[in-house]
XYZ file of C-alpha atoms in Angstrom:
720
model
C -63.904 -2.752 -28.236
C -60.649 -2.083 -30.064
C -57.552 -1.266 -28.001
C -54.395 0.592 -29.053
C -51.856 -1.463 -31.003
C -50.133 -2.983 -28.016
C -48.855 -6.061 -29.911
C -46.764 -3.917 -32.268
C -45.385 -1.846 -29.381
C -44.683 -5.041 -27.431
C -42.553 -6.365 -30.284
C -40.930 -3.038 -31.218
C -39.747 -2.397 -27.647
C -38.387 -5.886 -27.008
C -41.111 -6.503 -24.415
C -40.416 -3.055 -22.965
C -36.769 -3.939 -22.216
C -35.194 -1.442 -24.649
C -34.101 1.785 -22.979
C -33.848 0.067 -19.584
C -30.470 0.173 -17.753
C -29.021 -3.338 -17.522
C -25.862 -4.981 -16.236
C -25.504 -2.402 -13.456
C -21.961 -2.806 -12.085
C -20.339 -0.831 -9.262
C -16.604 -0.685 -8.711
C -15.073 -0.821 -5.234
C -14.857 2.973 -5.217
C -18.410 3.620 -6.437
C -18.094 3.993 -10.212
C -21.252 2.757 -11.916
C -21.207 1.113 -15.340
C -24.269 -0.070 -17.235
C -25.666 -0.775 -20.692
C -28.722 0.895 -22.201
C -30.058 1.961 -25.560
C -30.987 5.589 -26.220
C -34.758 5.110 -26.406
C -37.503 2.605 -25.759
C -37.527 1.482 -29.387
C -33.761 1.671 -30.011
C -32.411 -1.892 -30.356
C -28.714 -0.899 -30.071
C -27.329 -1.105 -26.541
C -24.483 1.251 -25.535
C -22.039 1.293 -22.611
C -22.415 4.108 -20.066
C -20.666 5.456 -16.981
C -22.403 7.221 -14.091
C -20.062 9.288 -11.958
C -20.342 12.551 -10.066
C -24.100 12.687 -10.551
C -24.028 12.497 -14.359
C -24.244 9.867 -17.093
C -21.556 9.682 -19.758
C -21.611 7.621 -22.942
C -18.477 5.457 -23.132
C -19.107 3.288 -26.183
C -21.496 3.594 -29.102
C -21.090 0.373 -31.116
C -22.419 2.077 -34.251
C -19.145 3.992 -34.394
C -16.888 0.952 -34.160
C -17.271 -0.233 -37.726
C -18.213 -3.631 -39.090
C -18.091 -6.687 -36.887
C -17.964 -10.380 -37.646
C -20.399 -13.141 -36.684
C -20.957 -13.801 -33.000
C -19.359 -16.956 -31.572
C -21.779 -19.772 -30.791
C -21.187 -19.284 -27.062
C -22.352 -15.661 -27.362
C -25.496 -16.709 -29.230
C -26.248 -19.162 -26.416
C -25.583 -16.510 -23.735
C -27.950 -14.054 -25.362
C -30.645 -16.709 -25.599
C -30.212 -17.658 -21.932
C -30.387 -13.974 -20.942
C -33.457 -13.425 -23.180
C -31.521 -10.516 -24.660
C -33.529 -8.485 -27.184
C -30.950 -5.755 -27.874
C -27.917 -5.651 -30.150
C -24.586 -3.910 -29.595
C -22.835 -3.927 -26.209
C -24.980 -6.183 -24.042
C -22.300 -7.573 -21.698
C -19.022 -6.263 -20.288
C -16.579 -6.681 -17.397
C -14.268 -4.272 -15.587
C -11.256 -4.328 -13.311
C -11.475 -3.668 -9.572
C -11.686 0.121 -9.928
C -13.464 0.282 -13.320
C -10.459 1.891 -14.980
C -10.448 -0.744 -17.752
C -13.648 -2.124 -19.296
C -13.653 -5.027 -21.769
C -16.424 -6.235 -24.043
C -16.816 -8.409 -27.128
C -18.586 -7.343 -30.302
C -18.908 -9.637 -33.265
C -16.163 -11.859 -31.842
C -13.711 -8.948 -31.535
C -12.228 -7.768 -28.220
C -12.626 -4.106 -27.362
C -11.268 -2.140 -24.433
C -12.241 1.299 -23.170
C -10.674 3.289 -20.357
C -13.291 5.635 -18.842
C -10.634 8.108 -17.723
C -9.660 8.902 -21.283
C -9.644 7.763 -24.871
C -12.042 6.037 -27.193
C -12.687 2.303 -27.335
C -9.904 0.427 -29.098
C -9.745 -3.041 -30.570
C -7.309 -5.563 -29.119
C -6.029 -8.270 -31.439
C -6.673 -11.772 -30.155
C -6.046 -15.411 -30.982
C -9.613 -16.087 -32.094
C -13.244 -14.973 -31.786
C -13.708 -13.687 -28.233
C -16.281 -14.693 -25.639
C -16.665 -13.363 -22.058
C -13.575 -11.115 -21.796
C -12.711 -10.180 -18.179
C -9.905 -7.855 -17.058
C -7.614 -8.857 -14.215
C -8.270 -7.031 -10.919
C -5.437 -4.574 -11.640
C -6.559 -4.033 -15.251
C -3.308 -5.091 -16.933
C -4.537 -8.327 -18.556
C -7.726 -9.655 -20.076
C -8.759 -13.296 -19.935
C -11.212 -14.612 -22.510
C -12.472 -17.791 -24.166
C -11.812 -18.540 -27.841
C -12.526 -21.856 -29.497
C -12.923 -23.575 -26.151
C -9.497 -22.371 -24.944
C -8.863 -20.033 -22.013
C -6.508 -17.278 -23.166
C -4.994 -14.074 -21.771
C -3.770 -10.946 -23.513
C -2.290 -7.691 -22.257
C -4.528 -4.638 -22.425
C -2.177 -3.170 -25.029
C -2.560 -6.319 -27.185
C 0.768 -7.944 -26.355
C 1.513 -11.459 -25.154
C -1.666 -13.186 -26.283
C -1.414 -16.844 -25.283
C -3.463 -19.860 -24.266
C -3.351 -21.008 -20.658
C -5.401 -24.121 -21.452
C -6.542 -25.619 -24.735
C -9.238 -28.266 -25.241
C -8.013 -31.854 -25.514
C -10.943 -32.850 -27.718
C -13.866 -31.461 -29.724
C -16.278 -31.691 -26.765
C -13.938 -30.188 -24.159
C -13.913 -26.501 -23.216
C -12.082 -24.322 -20.707
C -13.743 -21.265 -19.204
C -17.346 -21.961 -20.243
C -20.366 -22.991 -18.191
C -22.006 -26.264 -19.204
C -25.634 -26.352 -20.361
C -27.136 -27.305 -16.987
C -25.104 -24.704 -15.076
C -26.222 -21.900 -17.392
C -29.815 -22.994 -17.965
C -30.831 -24.393 -14.567
C -28.290 -23.296 -11.930
C -27.845 -19.614 -12.842
C -24.072 -20.001 -13.260
C -23.115 -18.372 -16.547
C -19.372 -18.018 -15.965
C -16.542 -20.497 -16.317
C -13.467 -18.663 -14.958
C -12.557 -16.372 -12.059
C -9.448 -14.222 -11.494
C -7.457 -14.474 -8.272
C -7.441 -11.203 -6.268
C -3.716 -10.825 -7.041
C -4.295 -11.293 -10.774
C -1.604 -13.978 -11.053
C -3.879 -16.978 -11.631
C -7.407 -18.017 -12.554
C -9.829 -20.652 -11.322
C -11.132 -22.270 -14.511
C -13.884 -24.785 -15.243
C -13.000 -27.606 -17.620
C -16.120 -29.141 -19.162
C -16.127 -32.471 -20.961
C -19.466 -32.957 -22.725
C -18.453 -35.972 -24.794
C -20.710 -38.278 -22.769
C -23.776 -36.029 -23.111
C -26.349 -37.141 -25.647
C -26.167 -35.212 -28.913
C -29.431 -33.801 -30.221
C -30.001 -31.938 -33.485
C -31.917 -28.804 -34.386
C -32.838 -28.134 -38.009
C -34.809 -25.398 -39.728
C -37.329 -27.132 -42.010
C -37.816 -23.829 -43.844
C -34.124 -23.847 -44.808
C -33.355 -27.369 -46.062
C -30.074 -26.094 -47.535
C -28.667 -25.589 -44.033
C -27.292 -28.502 -42.013
C -28.825 -29.261 -38.613
C -27.140 -27.828 -35.530
C -25.836 -30.283 -32.921
C -26.684 -29.614 -29.264
C -25.303 -31.542 -26.296
C -28.455 -31.824 -24.202
C -28.523 -33.776 -20.895
C -32.122 -34.978 -20.708
C -33.516 -36.383 -17.463
C -31.962 -39.734 -16.593
C -29.039 -39.345 -19.022
C -25.401 -38.381 -18.534
C -24.353 -34.875 -17.531
C -21.200 -33.136 -18.666
C -18.210 -33.601 -16.359
C -16.979 -30.345 -14.838
C -13.637 -30.097 -13.042
C -11.915 -27.005 -11.670
C -8.277 -26.041 -12.269
C -5.987 -23.288 -11.066
C -4.197 -21.876 -14.125
C -1.231 -19.615 -13.377
C 0.184 -17.000 -15.685
C 3.538 -18.793 -15.619
C 1.906 -21.721 -17.415
C 1.641 -24.141 -14.483
C -1.669 -25.609 -13.396
C -3.192 -27.486 -10.465
C -6.420 -29.473 -10.442
C -8.789 -28.832 -7.551
C -9.197 -32.158 -5.751
C -12.867 -32.309 -4.926
C -14.635 -35.287 -3.333
C -16.643 -37.523 -5.627
C -19.492 -38.394 -3.230
C -21.400 -36.798 -0.356
C -20.834 -39.730 2.020
C -22.741 -41.458 4.791
C -24.911 -38.571 5.990
C -26.485 -38.077 2.579
C -30.333 -38.389 2.780
C -31.888 -41.464 1.214
C -35.085 -41.893 -0.766
C -36.848 -43.966 -3.399
C -34.106 -42.751 -5.706
C -30.823 -41.566 -4.271
C -27.541 -40.665 -5.927
C -24.814 -39.102 -3.786
C -22.327 -38.483 -6.618
C -21.284 -34.850 -6.929
C -22.527 -34.297 -10.482
C -22.938 -30.511 -10.357
C -20.751 -27.453 -9.692
C -23.347 -24.750 -8.907
C -20.869 -22.026 -7.844
C -17.211 -21.068 -7.865
C -15.354 -17.920 -6.839
C -11.977 -16.667 -5.629
C -11.899 -14.180 -2.750
C -9.231 -12.924 -0.352
C -9.303 -16.283 1.456
C -8.831 -18.365 -1.703
C -11.066 -20.361 -4.055
C -14.533 -21.245 -2.745
C -16.694 -23.774 -4.579
C -19.920 -25.669 -4.017
C -20.793 -29.158 -5.216
C -24.259 -30.683 -5.496
C -25.191 -34.351 -5.743
C -27.057 -35.779 -8.710
C -30.236 -36.185 -6.629
C -29.772 -32.594 -5.286
C -30.211 -33.633 -1.619
C -26.681 -32.604 -0.579
C -24.585 -29.505 -1.226
C -21.052 -29.220 0.156
C -19.185 -25.914 0.279
C -15.435 -26.364 -0.106
C -12.426 -24.111 0.390
C -9.520 -24.948 -1.914
C -5.790 -24.422 -1.537
C -4.697 -22.895 -4.872
C -1.122 -24.163 -4.424
C -1.952 -27.842 -3.897
C -5.551 -28.189 -5.036
C -6.512 -29.785 -1.720
C -9.971 -28.945 -0.390
C -11.640 -28.846 3.004
C -15.358 -28.856 3.693
C -16.637 -25.537 5.056
C -20.253 -26.641 5.487
C -22.680 -29.344 4.421
C -26.289 -28.698 3.447
C -28.803 -31.536 3.341
C -32.516 -31.791 2.566
C -34.889 -34.758 2.247
C -36.392 -33.247 -0.934
C -33.733 -30.977 -2.480
C -31.271 -28.311 -1.343
C -32.206 -24.970 -2.938
C -29.454 -23.071 -4.732
C -29.776 -19.563 -3.311
C -28.317 -17.072 -5.840
C -25.323 -15.192 -4.467
C -24.352 -17.933 -2.013
C -22.059 -19.215 -0.727
C -20.293 -15.927 -0.010
C -17.347 -15.408 2.324
C -16.975 -12.127 4.210
C -13.663 -10.399 5.037
C -13.764 -11.985 8.519
C -14.144 -15.427 6.961
C -17.796 -15.761 8.050
C -19.795 -17.791 5.542
C -23.058 -16.572 4.009
C -25.219 -19.543 3.006
C -28.748 -20.843 2.598
C -30.603 -21.930 5.750
C -34.123 -23.159 6.416
C -35.669 -21.079 9.211
C -38.960 -22.679 10.139
C -40.885 -22.793 6.871
C -38.871 -19.925 5.384
C -36.102 -20.225 2.844
C -33.698 -18.082 4.801
C -30.101 -17.005 5.077
C -27.334 -17.783 7.538
C -24.455 -15.346 8.056
C -21.828 -16.836 10.335
C -23.718 -17.457 13.594
C -26.739 -15.340 12.619
C -29.752 -16.141 10.480
C -32.687 -14.226 9.059
C -35.962 -14.392 11.005
C -38.769 -16.849 10.383
C -41.282 -15.525 7.878
C -38.727 -13.663 5.770
C -38.382 -15.498 2.446
C -34.930 -14.792 0.980
C -34.572 -14.728 -2.823
C -30.991 -13.649 -3.560
C -27.810 -12.462 -1.876
C -26.646 -9.270 -3.602
C -23.216 -8.965 -1.957
C -21.591 -7.470 1.106
C -19.993 -4.254 2.252
C -17.592 -5.244 4.986
C -19.496 -7.593 7.285
C -22.950 -6.302 6.309
C -24.737 -8.562 3.821
C -27.354 -7.241 1.386
C -30.094 -9.491 0.020
C -33.611 -9.492 -1.409
C -36.491 -11.052 0.479
C -40.274 -11.054 0.877
C -42.555 -10.848 3.871
C -45.557 -10.667 1.533
C -45.126 -12.757 -1.660
C -46.333 -9.983 -3.978
C -43.440 -7.699 -2.977
C -39.655 -8.061 -2.927
C -37.469 -5.701 -0.905
C -33.763 -5.098 -0.354
C -32.545 -5.936 3.150
C -29.229 -5.952 4.983
C -27.957 -8.018 7.900
C -24.860 -7.349 10.021
C -23.987 -10.473 11.967
C -21.484 -8.641 14.211
C -24.065 -6.606 16.131
C -24.446 -9.225 18.858
C -28.227 -9.165 18.343
C -28.504 -11.967 15.793
C -32.138 -12.616 14.798
C -31.534 -16.367 14.988
C -28.704 -18.788 15.546
C -27.487 -20.775 12.561
C -26.516 -24.441 12.538
C -22.933 -25.005 11.373
C -23.583 -28.400 9.770
C -26.825 -28.762 7.889
C -29.254 -26.239 6.517
C -31.630 -25.573 9.411
C -31.330 -22.600 11.717
C -32.907 -22.148 15.123
C -36.421 -20.849 14.465
C -37.294 -20.337 18.126
C -35.034 -17.345 18.701
C -36.325 -13.823 19.225
C -36.845 -11.040 16.717
C -34.112 -9.056 15.025
C -32.659 -5.908 16.593
C -32.750 -2.769 14.455
C -28.977 -2.518 14.173
C -28.733 -6.106 12.901
C -31.458 -6.374 10.246
C -32.627 -3.429 8.142
C -34.892 -2.950 5.125
C -33.414 -0.636 2.495
C -36.229 -0.266 -0.053
C -39.611 1.332 0.553
C -43.025 1.193 -1.067
C -44.844 -1.590 -2.936
C -42.785 -3.133 -5.699
C -40.069 -5.561 -6.687
C -36.728 -4.088 -5.645
C -33.139 -5.218 -6.129
C -29.747 -3.499 -5.879
C -26.032 -3.514 -6.702
C -23.294 -2.540 -4.227
C -19.903 -0.904 -4.335
C -18.072 0.691 -1.434
C -20.490 3.059 0.273
C -22.810 3.218 -2.752
C -26.008 1.255 -3.257
C -27.917 1.463 -6.547
C -31.557 0.572 -5.994
C -33.427 -0.847 -8.995
C -37.160 -0.650 -8.304
C -40.123 -1.883 -10.344
C -43.366 -0.482 -8.992
C -46.965 -0.310 -10.252
C -46.070 3.034 -11.888
C -42.946 1.790 -13.693
C -39.226 1.456 -13.030
C -36.689 3.720 -11.315
C -32.950 3.320 -10.689
C -31.765 5.373 -7.701
C -28.191 5.942 -6.523
C -27.869 5.941 -2.720
C -24.714 7.241 -1.033
C -24.576 6.815 2.718
C -28.175 5.628 2.549
C -29.425 8.893 1.009
C -30.592 9.453 -2.603
C -27.819 11.084 -4.631
C -29.087 10.726 -8.200
C -30.950 8.603 -10.711
C -30.132 6.625 -13.830
C -32.478 7.353 -16.708
C -35.014 4.662 -17.559
C -35.937 5.339 -21.192
C -38.429 2.529 -21.757
C -41.603 3.475 -23.570
C -44.786 3.934 -21.606
C -47.187 1.153 -22.647
C -50.178 2.217 -24.704
C -52.267 -0.015 -22.445
C -51.890 0.727 -18.733
C -52.336 -2.268 -16.384
C -55.266 -1.996 -13.959
C -54.909 -5.109 -11.767
C -57.177 -5.832 -8.838
C -55.095 -7.832 -6.362
C -56.939 -10.679 -4.678
C -56.315 -13.408 -2.119
C -58.336 -16.447 -3.156
C -59.520 -19.659 -1.555
C -58.465 -21.608 1.483
C -54.830 -21.634 0.335
C -54.890 -17.831 0.051
C -53.690 -17.846 -3.531
C -52.225 -14.520 -4.588
C -53.941 -13.390 -7.785
C -54.503 -10.361 -10.009
C -57.724 -9.760 -11.919
C -57.718 -7.521 -15.012
C -61.048 -6.243 -16.343
C -61.685 -4.121 -19.446
C -61.342 -0.433 -18.695
C -64.723 0.097 -20.392
C -66.576 -2.619 -18.492
C -69.480 -1.568 -16.268
C -69.984 -3.955 -13.310
C -73.164 -5.968 -13.751
C -73.634 -4.890 -17.366
C -72.590 -8.184 -18.958
C -70.851 -11.482 -18.324
C -67.207 -11.643 -19.459
C -65.399 -14.708 -20.775
C -62.480 -15.591 -18.523
C -58.857 -16.001 -19.608
C -56.246 -17.402 -17.221
C -52.643 -16.376 -17.950
C -50.479 -18.283 -15.447
C -46.882 -19.383 -15.394
C -47.324 -21.584 -12.343
C -43.889 -23.183 -12.350
C -40.898 -23.009 -10.012
C -38.657 -19.981 -10.120
C -41.147 -17.314 -11.191
C -44.058 -15.342 -9.761
C -46.353 -13.233 -11.903
C -48.552 -11.725 -9.189
C -46.468 -8.813 -7.923
C -47.106 -5.178 -7.080
C -45.067 -4.027 -10.070
C -45.561 -3.213 -13.721
C -44.041 -5.844 -15.994
C -44.518 -6.875 -19.593
C -46.906 -9.659 -18.597
C -49.128 -7.224 -16.660
C -49.374 -5.037 -19.758
C -50.226 -8.036 -21.956
C -52.832 -9.208 -19.438
C -54.541 -5.805 -19.577
C -54.455 -5.876 -23.391
C -56.276 -9.206 -23.420
C -58.761 -7.676 -20.984
C -59.374 -4.768 -23.370
C -60.369 -7.357 -25.999
C -63.322 -8.296 -23.807
C -61.938 -10.849 -21.345
C -61.714 -10.983 -17.587
C -58.056 -11.968 -17.226
C -56.960 -13.826 -14.105
C -53.352 -14.452 -13.115
C -52.751 -16.639 -10.050
C -49.598 -18.018 -8.419
C -50.189 -21.475 -6.984
C -48.159 -24.101 -5.207
C -44.621 -24.561 -6.463
C -44.027 -20.848 -7.106
C -41.397 -19.094 -4.952
C -41.885 -16.777 -2.023
C -44.473 -18.746 -0.032
C -42.225 -21.038 2.006
C -40.673 -24.488 1.930
C -43.875 -26.536 2.193
C -45.465 -24.468 -0.602
C -42.564 -25.150 -2.964
C -42.308 -28.824 -1.988
C -45.996 -29.412 -2.748
C -45.014 -30.274 -6.347
C -42.382 -32.840 -5.327
C -43.343 -35.971 -7.244
C -46.202 -34.326 -9.167
C -45.685 -31.079 -11.057
C -49.160 -30.968 -12.585
C -51.988 -31.943 -10.218
C -51.415 -29.435 -7.360
C -50.645 -26.627 -9.795
C -53.751 -27.303 -11.867
C -55.956 -27.644 -8.778
C -54.845 -24.178 -7.669
C -55.862 -22.647 -11.001
C -59.281 -24.292 -10.715
C -59.689 -22.987 -7.181
C -58.541 -19.522 -8.230
C -61.018 -19.070 -11.071
C -63.931 -20.340 -8.973
C -63.025 -18.137 -6.014
C -62.576 -15.107 -8.292
C -66.030 -15.677 -9.773
C -67.413 -15.671 -6.243
C -65.958 -12.209 -5.685
C -66.749 -10.866 -9.162
C -70.072 -12.210 -10.501
C -69.347 -10.850 -13.997
C -66.962 -13.752 -14.658
C -68.623 -16.281 -16.957
C -67.549 -19.765 -15.837
C -69.187 -21.276 -18.945
C -66.503 -19.588 -21.078
C -63.056 -20.112 -19.527
C -59.807 -20.274 -21.512
C -56.174 -20.546 -20.445
C -52.932 -19.532 -22.164
C -49.263 -19.757 -21.218
C -45.674 -20.151 -22.368
C -43.051 -22.717 -21.310
C -44.263 -24.149 -17.987
C -47.340 -21.959 -18.433
C -47.909 -23.643 -21.797
C -47.548 -27.049 -20.136
C -50.124 -26.007 -17.550
C -52.503 -24.669 -20.224
C -52.424 -27.901 -22.224
C -52.763 -29.958 -19.062
C -55.812 -27.900 -18.076
C -57.866 -28.817 -21.141
C -56.703 -32.446 -21.013
C -57.559 -33.060 -17.356
C -60.203 -30.451 -16.466
C -62.411 -29.856 -19.523
C -65.250 -29.272 -17.043
C -63.557 -25.998 -16.095
C -61.404 -25.005 -19.089
C -62.983 -24.704 -22.532
C -59.980 -23.715 -24.693
C -56.207 -23.345 -24.383
C -53.185 -21.849 -26.110
C -49.987 -23.690 -25.127
C -46.697 -22.122 -26.195
C -43.305 -23.893 -25.986
C -44.813 -26.503 -23.677
C -42.628 -29.320 -22.291
C -45.027 -32.174 -23.021
C -42.739 -35.133 -22.131
C -40.818 -34.164 -19.000
C -38.091 -36.766 -19.455
C -37.068 -34.740 -22.505
C -36.216 -31.779 -20.270
C -32.833 -31.361 -18.607
C -31.532 -33.395 -15.688
C -31.205 -30.736 -13.009
C -34.589 -29.111 -13.545
C -36.725 -32.260 -13.784
C -34.933 -34.766 -11.529
C -35.251 -32.241 -8.685
C -39.023 -32.695 -8.677
C -39.631 -36.085 -10.283
C -36.479 -38.117 -9.603
C -34.819 -40.454 -12.087
C -37.196 -41.549 -14.877
C -35.846 -45.129 -14.812
C -36.471 -45.457 -11.065
C -39.701 -43.431 -10.756
C -41.328 -43.736 -14.204
C -44.812 -43.411 -12.714
C -44.094 -39.811 -11.723
C -43.102 -38.875 -15.269
C -46.128 -40.762 -16.628
C -48.437 -38.871 -14.258
C -47.055 -35.532 -15.463
C -46.837 -36.411 -19.169
C -49.155 -34.615 -21.568
C -48.466 -37.105 -24.344
C -49.662 -40.025 -22.197
C -53.025 -38.297 -21.722
C -53.503 -36.903 -25.245
C -56.583 -39.108 -25.772
C -58.430 -37.045 -23.154
C -58.617 -33.889 -25.292
C -62.165 -32.671 -25.954
C -61.574 -28.899 -26.037
C -59.944 -26.575 -28.623
C -56.150 -26.505 -28.187
C -53.574 -24.430 -30.069
C -49.955 -25.584 -29.800
C -47.251 -22.993 -30.596
C -43.519 -23.721 -30.711
C -40.328 -22.193 -32.082
C -38.516 -24.699 -34.258
C -35.099 -23.392 -33.123
C -35.885 -23.759 -29.413
C -32.935 -25.441 -27.648
C -34.499 -25.066 -24.208
C -37.786 -26.883 -24.833
C -37.008 -28.788 -28.034
C -39.592 -28.905 -30.856
C -39.831 -32.656 -30.218
C -42.199 -31.791 -27.368
C -44.652 -30.198 -29.802
C -44.364 -32.968 -32.372
C -44.814 -35.818 -29.892
C -47.971 -34.322 -28.419
C -49.388 -33.467 -31.835
C -48.678 -37.008 -33.070
C -50.371 -38.515 -30.014
C -53.396 -36.260 -30.499
C -53.601 -37.234 -34.161
C -53.313 -40.937 -33.303
C -56.186 -40.520 -30.845
C -58.272 -38.667 -33.437
C -58.274 -35.413 -31.438
C -58.581 -32.167 -33.393
C -56.055 -29.481 -32.496
C -54.225 -26.524 -34.040
C -50.449 -26.423 -34.543
C -48.504 -23.190 -35.137
C -44.802 -23.845 -35.813
C -42.548 -20.781 -35.775
C -39.679 -21.237 -38.205
C -36.345 -19.966 -36.878
C -37.807 -18.904 -33.521
C -36.160 -19.872 -30.250
C -37.686 -20.095 -26.756
C -38.013 -16.298 -26.868
C -40.252 -15.174 -29.716
C -39.196 -11.715 -30.817
C -39.797 -9.002 -33.389
C -42.914 -9.003 -35.555
C -43.626 -12.658 -34.759
C -44.351 -11.677 -31.152
C -46.933 -9.103 -32.276
C -48.641 -11.392 -34.755
C -48.698 -14.250 -32.252
C -50.725 -12.183 -29.808
C -53.228 -11.356 -32.555
C -53.504 -14.999 -33.615
C -54.064 -16.056 -30.025
C -56.918 -13.626 -29.524
C -58.545 -14.802 -32.750
C -58.293 -18.452 -31.727
C -59.684 -17.782 -28.245
C -62.631 -15.757 -29.544
C -63.530 -18.456 -32.056
C -63.129 -21.240 -29.490
C -65.306 -19.617 -26.827
């Protein structure tokens, strides 16, 4: 049965992201800034202010005239953010949101919400990541790898630090920090606005790879410094740069020391800088070892650069990097990650979150009360707060190490509180006494302004309603109680006919697809169902929100446990819904989901009869250091683990139809992954289909996204 033209809507709306408020930012006195386009199919993002219960347009980029080409750093940022819109997609403001800065086409623009139109500020080069000082008098930015400052009125533009070589930058995050550690910034203002903490990155030792567009042989290939597993990382150091031109290097330790956990492969060198900040107590940074088993949090003296260790976190497998931590409260109490029983929890000074509450992210603090997101049930995420001063701490936290006391009693009401209500995936931003709650529910998305805990208004969500409405049936499957969602055709009558089965997993670390919320992937799953499939989405071992042991189950083997869970899920689902035809089972996915899809037909052709694998990392030693060494170690020391997880090494096993799809401009999962697997399949005499996407990156957008969905459905129908 034909369904409405969801693929075209999917592409036209930027996967339903257009018209959605993004970059929500609250000032200390409750002013709310955000970006959003004017409709669900409008690709131009504008800058808005919400104040006094009303929205006000601050900047329409269409009225600012012509702009130049975006700097390379901006292109990379947009790719990392999976940004589908044009126009104003990023901005920064001073402490009270009286001055807002943004870059457009390499030009610096400033707008003052209290009066006047946006004005251009002349700079010393194409601008990236402009950020006003806390008092709004100066703007720091990166141009050509240099960290520069300029007055808001355009005077006094000067460089505080300039690169000493072609592979050195000041004020930018290195590839691993931005891609795998969720740190996208490279400089931070002091609260007084008289100095900045700045990252200096030297990537000269990182292997240079090249990306070319075979469809445009007239264009030279683009060099990319990519630190593949087992190879050198960029060197990141931190420096205090003062406005008077003086500078001090932060003197951080080079190694974790004697208490660092051992293992088959161990490396206690501090190779990573996951976080940096500058609060009222001074600079606060965290360092992580190359093998990721130790994280040290350091306080730095900005005058001398000397550091002292605030806490040490250790783990026999790896120390998780909890977004938003470490955070220091006005009292000096440290907010950090802590293991509480089997839960990935949170420690706040002497207090810790209770066992069973899986913490995902720290959102910030208002005074001594910390706000964070967490799950009790893995299909929902809620906003919580914890005040460690109440004297009724849920648990006691260990000062040195990452484990809190999991035998303590339950939390008192005045200590731990849940802010959000109802099924969904909720998050928030904070500012003064205002909380803005961003909620995705099965019915859609809402953004609610809370003042004093009470609703005081809403921000408009202008995304289009999908022409196909998701109708998931949430299931708990098998002995491991796998969370899953089953999508059946809206026109299907139970018992009338057997349906071919299509699995649409991601299955990798860092993402869950089975949630009580509408998302683009739930809409796409229902669309595939309307084409005549029973679509099953299941989150197996390795996905977040199910505890430490669940995530560690893929340590040393990222394929076997994940694939076993998909097999168990489809068999258990068929036991609950007899209309599922286990003689016709296909699987599709993108990125790690593509890796899982290809692995399914290679290793379990008895279960899976066809696969579409998009942007699949087929040789895991070709992926970056931080993401792969965490699970598989160093490829020179533990080559058997990479061999076990390699798709290329097992290409000769293919007996089922397989379509490989890859963007040839993908600098996350390089096209080499596609070509190596295809070559190995050809050498083994295994038929397969290859769909290269010229000019496409890891995010396939525009009309290509629509046509890709149609091609997939055609391939799956023919294969089954």
